[in-house]
Short mmCIF file of C-alpha atoms in Angstrom, two decimals:
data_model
loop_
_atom_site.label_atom_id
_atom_site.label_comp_id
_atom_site.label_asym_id
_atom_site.label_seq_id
_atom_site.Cartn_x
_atom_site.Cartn_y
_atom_site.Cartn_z
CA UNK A 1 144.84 42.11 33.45
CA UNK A 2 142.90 39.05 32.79
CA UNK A 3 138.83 39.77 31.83
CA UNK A 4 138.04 38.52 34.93
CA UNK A 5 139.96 41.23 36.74
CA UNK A 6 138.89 43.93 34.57
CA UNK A 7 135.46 43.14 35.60
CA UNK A 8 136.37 42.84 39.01
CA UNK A 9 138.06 46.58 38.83
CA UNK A 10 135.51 47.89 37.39
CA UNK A 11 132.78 46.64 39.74
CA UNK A 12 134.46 47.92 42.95
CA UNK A 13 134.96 51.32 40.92
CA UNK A 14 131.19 51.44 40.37
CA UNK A 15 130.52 50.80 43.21
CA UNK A 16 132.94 53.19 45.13
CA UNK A 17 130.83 56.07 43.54
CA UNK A 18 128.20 55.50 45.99
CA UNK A 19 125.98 58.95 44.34
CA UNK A 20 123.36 58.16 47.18
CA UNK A 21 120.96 56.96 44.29
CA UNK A 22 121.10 54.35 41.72
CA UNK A 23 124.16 54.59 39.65
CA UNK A 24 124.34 54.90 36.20
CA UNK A 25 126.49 53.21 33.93
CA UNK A 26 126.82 53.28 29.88
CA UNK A 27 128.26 50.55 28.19
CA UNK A 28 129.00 52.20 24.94
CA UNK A 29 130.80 50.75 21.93
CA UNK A 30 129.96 50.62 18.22
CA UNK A 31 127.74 47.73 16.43
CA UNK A 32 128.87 44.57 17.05
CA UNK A 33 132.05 45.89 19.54
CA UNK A 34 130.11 43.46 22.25
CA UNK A 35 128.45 45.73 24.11
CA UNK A 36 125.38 43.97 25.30
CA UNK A 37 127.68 40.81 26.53
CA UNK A 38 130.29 42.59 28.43
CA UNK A 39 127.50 44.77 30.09
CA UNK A 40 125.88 41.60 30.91
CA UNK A 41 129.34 40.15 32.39
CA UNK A 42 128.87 42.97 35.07
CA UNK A 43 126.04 41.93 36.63
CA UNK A 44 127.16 38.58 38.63
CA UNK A 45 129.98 40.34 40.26
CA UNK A 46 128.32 43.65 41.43
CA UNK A 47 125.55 41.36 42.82
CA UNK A 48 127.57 39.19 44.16
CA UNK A 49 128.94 42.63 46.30
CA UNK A 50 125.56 43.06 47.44
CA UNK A 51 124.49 45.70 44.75
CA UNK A 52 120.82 45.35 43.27
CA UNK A 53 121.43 45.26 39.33
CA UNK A 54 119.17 46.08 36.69
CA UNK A 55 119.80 46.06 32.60
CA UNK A 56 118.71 48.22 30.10
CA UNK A 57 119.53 48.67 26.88
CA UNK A 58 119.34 52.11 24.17
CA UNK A 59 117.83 49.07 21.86
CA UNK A 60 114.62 49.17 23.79
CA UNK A 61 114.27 53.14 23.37
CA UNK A 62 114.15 53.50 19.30
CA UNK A 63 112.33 55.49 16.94
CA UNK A 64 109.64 53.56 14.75
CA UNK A 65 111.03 52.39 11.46
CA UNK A 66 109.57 54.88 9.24
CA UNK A 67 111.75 57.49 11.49
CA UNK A 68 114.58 55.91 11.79
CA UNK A 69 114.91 55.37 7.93
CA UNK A 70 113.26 58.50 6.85
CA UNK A 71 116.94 59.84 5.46
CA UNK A 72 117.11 56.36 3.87
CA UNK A 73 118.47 52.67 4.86
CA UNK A 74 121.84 52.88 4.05
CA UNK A 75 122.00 56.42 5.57
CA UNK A 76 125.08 57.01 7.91
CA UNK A 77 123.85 60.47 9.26
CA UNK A 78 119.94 58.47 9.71
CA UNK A 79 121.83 56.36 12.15
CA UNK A 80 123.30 58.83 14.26
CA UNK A 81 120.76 61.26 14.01
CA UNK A 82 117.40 59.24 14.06
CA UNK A 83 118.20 55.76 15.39
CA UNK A 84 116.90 56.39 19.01
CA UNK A 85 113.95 58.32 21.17
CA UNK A 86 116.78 60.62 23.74
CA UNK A 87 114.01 62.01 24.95
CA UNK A 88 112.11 58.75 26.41
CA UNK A 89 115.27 57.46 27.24
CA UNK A 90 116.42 60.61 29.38
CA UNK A 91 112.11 60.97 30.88
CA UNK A 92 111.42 57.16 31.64
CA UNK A 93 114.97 55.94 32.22
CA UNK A 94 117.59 58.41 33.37
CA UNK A 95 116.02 60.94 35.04
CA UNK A 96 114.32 59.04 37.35
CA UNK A 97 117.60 57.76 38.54
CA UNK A 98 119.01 61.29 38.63
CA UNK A 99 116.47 62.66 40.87
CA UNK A 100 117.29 61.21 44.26
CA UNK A 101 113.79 59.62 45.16
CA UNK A 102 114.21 56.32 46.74
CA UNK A 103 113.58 54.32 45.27
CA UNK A 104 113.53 55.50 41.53
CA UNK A 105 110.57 53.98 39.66
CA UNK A 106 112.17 53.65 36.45
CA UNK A 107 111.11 52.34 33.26
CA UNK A 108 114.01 49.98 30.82
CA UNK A 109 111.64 49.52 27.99
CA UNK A 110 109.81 52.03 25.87
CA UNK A 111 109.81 50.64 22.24
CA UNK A 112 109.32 47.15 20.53
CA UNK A 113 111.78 46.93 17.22
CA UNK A 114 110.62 43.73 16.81
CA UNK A 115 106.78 44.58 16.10
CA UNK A 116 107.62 48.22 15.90
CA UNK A 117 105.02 49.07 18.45
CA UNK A 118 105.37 51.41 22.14
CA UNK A 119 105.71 48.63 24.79
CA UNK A 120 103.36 48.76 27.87
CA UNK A 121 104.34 50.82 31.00
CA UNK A 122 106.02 48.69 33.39
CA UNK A 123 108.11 50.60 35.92
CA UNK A 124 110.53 49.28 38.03
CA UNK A 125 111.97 50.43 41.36
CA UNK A 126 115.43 50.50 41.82
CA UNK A 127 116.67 51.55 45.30
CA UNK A 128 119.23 53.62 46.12
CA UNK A 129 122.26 51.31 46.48
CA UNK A 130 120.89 49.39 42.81
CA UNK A 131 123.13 50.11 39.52
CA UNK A 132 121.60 50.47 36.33
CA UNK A 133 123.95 49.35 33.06
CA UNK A 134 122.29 50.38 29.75
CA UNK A 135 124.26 49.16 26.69
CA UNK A 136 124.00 50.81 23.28
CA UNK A 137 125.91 53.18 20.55
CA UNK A 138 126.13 56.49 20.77
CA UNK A 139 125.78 56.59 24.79
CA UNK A 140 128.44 59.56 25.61
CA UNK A 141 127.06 61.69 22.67
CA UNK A 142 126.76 65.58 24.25
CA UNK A 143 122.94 65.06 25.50
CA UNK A 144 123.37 62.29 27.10
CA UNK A 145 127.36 62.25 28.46
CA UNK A 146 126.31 64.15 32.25
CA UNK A 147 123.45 61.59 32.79
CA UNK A 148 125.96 58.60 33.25
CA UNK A 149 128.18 57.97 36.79
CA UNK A 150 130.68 55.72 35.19
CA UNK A 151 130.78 54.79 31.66
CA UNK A 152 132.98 51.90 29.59
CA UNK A 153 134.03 52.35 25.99
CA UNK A 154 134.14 48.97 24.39
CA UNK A 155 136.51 49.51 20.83
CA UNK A 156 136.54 47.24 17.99
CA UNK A 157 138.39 47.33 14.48
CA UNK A 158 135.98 47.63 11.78
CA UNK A 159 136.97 44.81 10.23
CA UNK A 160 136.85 42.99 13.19
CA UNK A 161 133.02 44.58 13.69
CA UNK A 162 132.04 43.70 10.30
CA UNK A 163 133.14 39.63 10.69
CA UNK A 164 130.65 39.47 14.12
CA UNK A 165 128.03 41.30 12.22
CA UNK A 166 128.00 38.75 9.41
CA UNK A 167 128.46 36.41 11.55
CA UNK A 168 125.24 37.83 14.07
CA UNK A 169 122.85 38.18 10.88
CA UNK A 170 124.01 34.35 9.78
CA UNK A 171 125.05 35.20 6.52
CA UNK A 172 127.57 37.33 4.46
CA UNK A 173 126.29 39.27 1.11
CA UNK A 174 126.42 42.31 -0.72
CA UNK A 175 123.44 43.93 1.03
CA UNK A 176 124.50 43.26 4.39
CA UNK A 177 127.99 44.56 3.69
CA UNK A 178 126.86 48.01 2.08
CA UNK A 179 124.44 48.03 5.23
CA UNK A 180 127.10 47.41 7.30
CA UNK A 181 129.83 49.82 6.28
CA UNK A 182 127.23 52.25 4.71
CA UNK A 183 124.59 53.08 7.94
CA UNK A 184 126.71 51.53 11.12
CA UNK A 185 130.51 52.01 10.47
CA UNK A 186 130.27 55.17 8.71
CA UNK A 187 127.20 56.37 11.23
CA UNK A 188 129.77 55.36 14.03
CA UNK A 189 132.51 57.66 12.48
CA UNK A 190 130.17 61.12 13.06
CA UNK A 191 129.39 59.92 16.18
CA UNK A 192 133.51 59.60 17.26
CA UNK A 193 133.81 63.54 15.47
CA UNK A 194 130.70 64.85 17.03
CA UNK A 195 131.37 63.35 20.53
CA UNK A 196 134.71 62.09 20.95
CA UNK A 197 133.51 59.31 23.25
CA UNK A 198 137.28 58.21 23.68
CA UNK A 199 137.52 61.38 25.47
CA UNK A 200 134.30 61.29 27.53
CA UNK A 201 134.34 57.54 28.64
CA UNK A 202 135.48 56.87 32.26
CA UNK A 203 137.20 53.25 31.01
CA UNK A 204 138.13 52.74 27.23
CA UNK A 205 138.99 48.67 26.68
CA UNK A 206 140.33 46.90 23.70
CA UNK A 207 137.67 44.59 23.16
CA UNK A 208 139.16 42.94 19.69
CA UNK A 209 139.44 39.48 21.57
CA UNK A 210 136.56 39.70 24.25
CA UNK A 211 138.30 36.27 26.06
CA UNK A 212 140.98 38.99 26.53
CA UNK A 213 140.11 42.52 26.65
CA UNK A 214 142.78 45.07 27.27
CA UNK A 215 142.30 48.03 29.40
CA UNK A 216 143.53 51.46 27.76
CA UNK A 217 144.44 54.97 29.36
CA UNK A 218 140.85 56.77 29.01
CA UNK A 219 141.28 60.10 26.92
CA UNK A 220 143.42 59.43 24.54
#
């Protein structure tokens, strides 16, 4: 299947669920597997099937720096463990859309990495026939895997990963390598024997080339 029919598949599959509420759909995938684009790539063809779209992303939802490095930089088990705020994502985000009020005032933004500040409330109403994507890691770990309706498993080579991260932060060196391999890859590899996401993902896709992702059987 060509990328364009992928997306096209999976858009009439989300939207087949019809939950009588928003929809909730994970994008999941480790650093750098392209998560954020190919969510993205969904939301032109579900609106142009008459679906109201709105993005989020786990990003928007993390712990203050000091937290999130409190077992260290480089830590692998920091990144799985203390990366992200579950709790405001589940509250603001996904159980809103869980709860069957229409429509569900829901909130895509909780944290600011950038000034690593709480953002200001904003919420947003999404009505019943809207589909929320959120794209981020760790997305089908065990407290989260129930709060999604369909959910897409983007995999990636590590060494494939590591060239777009390089590539991402502009530059290649020592640091960013140990960072790389150290905190993300090996943080991603607790994550895969804690959760099995293969397992838990609706759609698992080959995402090595993303001009020419390959659909895989999910589970395995």
């Amino acid at each position: 299947m060509s990328r364009e029919a992928i997306l096209s598949d999976l858009c009439d599959r989300i939207l087949a669920l019809a939950p009588g509420r928003p929809a909730a759909v994970a994008v999941d995938g480790a650093d750098a597997a392209g998560k954020s684009t190919f969510a993205d790539a969904l939301v032109a063809p579900l609106e142009t099937r008459g679906a109201v779209v709105v993005r989020a992303s786990v990003d928007d939802f993390e712990r203050p720096r000091a937290e999130r490095h409190a077992r260290g930089r480089f830590s692998a088990k920091g990144y799985y463990r203390n990366s992200f705020d579950y709790d405001a994502l589940k509250t603001l985000l996904l159980a809103p859309l869980a709860s069957g009020t229409s429509p569900a005032l829901v909130r895509t933004r909780a944290f600011d990495l950038v000034t690593d500040q709480p953002v200001p409330a904003r919420p947003q109403a999404v009505p019943a026939r809207g589909v929320v994507i959120v794209d981020g890691v760790f997305l089908l770990r065990p407290e989260l895997r129930d709060a999604w309706d369909f959910s897409v498993l983007l995999q990636v080579d590590e060494a494939e990963a590591m060239r777009r991260a390089l590539l991402r932060a502009g530059g290649d060196s020592e640091e960013l390598r140990r960072l790389n391999e150290a905190r993300y890859q090996a943080g991603y590899r607790l994550y895969v024997e804690d959760a099995d996401p293969i397992r838990q993902a609706t759609v698992v896709i080959d995402n090595n080339d993303p001009r020419e992702p390959v659909m895989q059987p999910a589970g395995c």
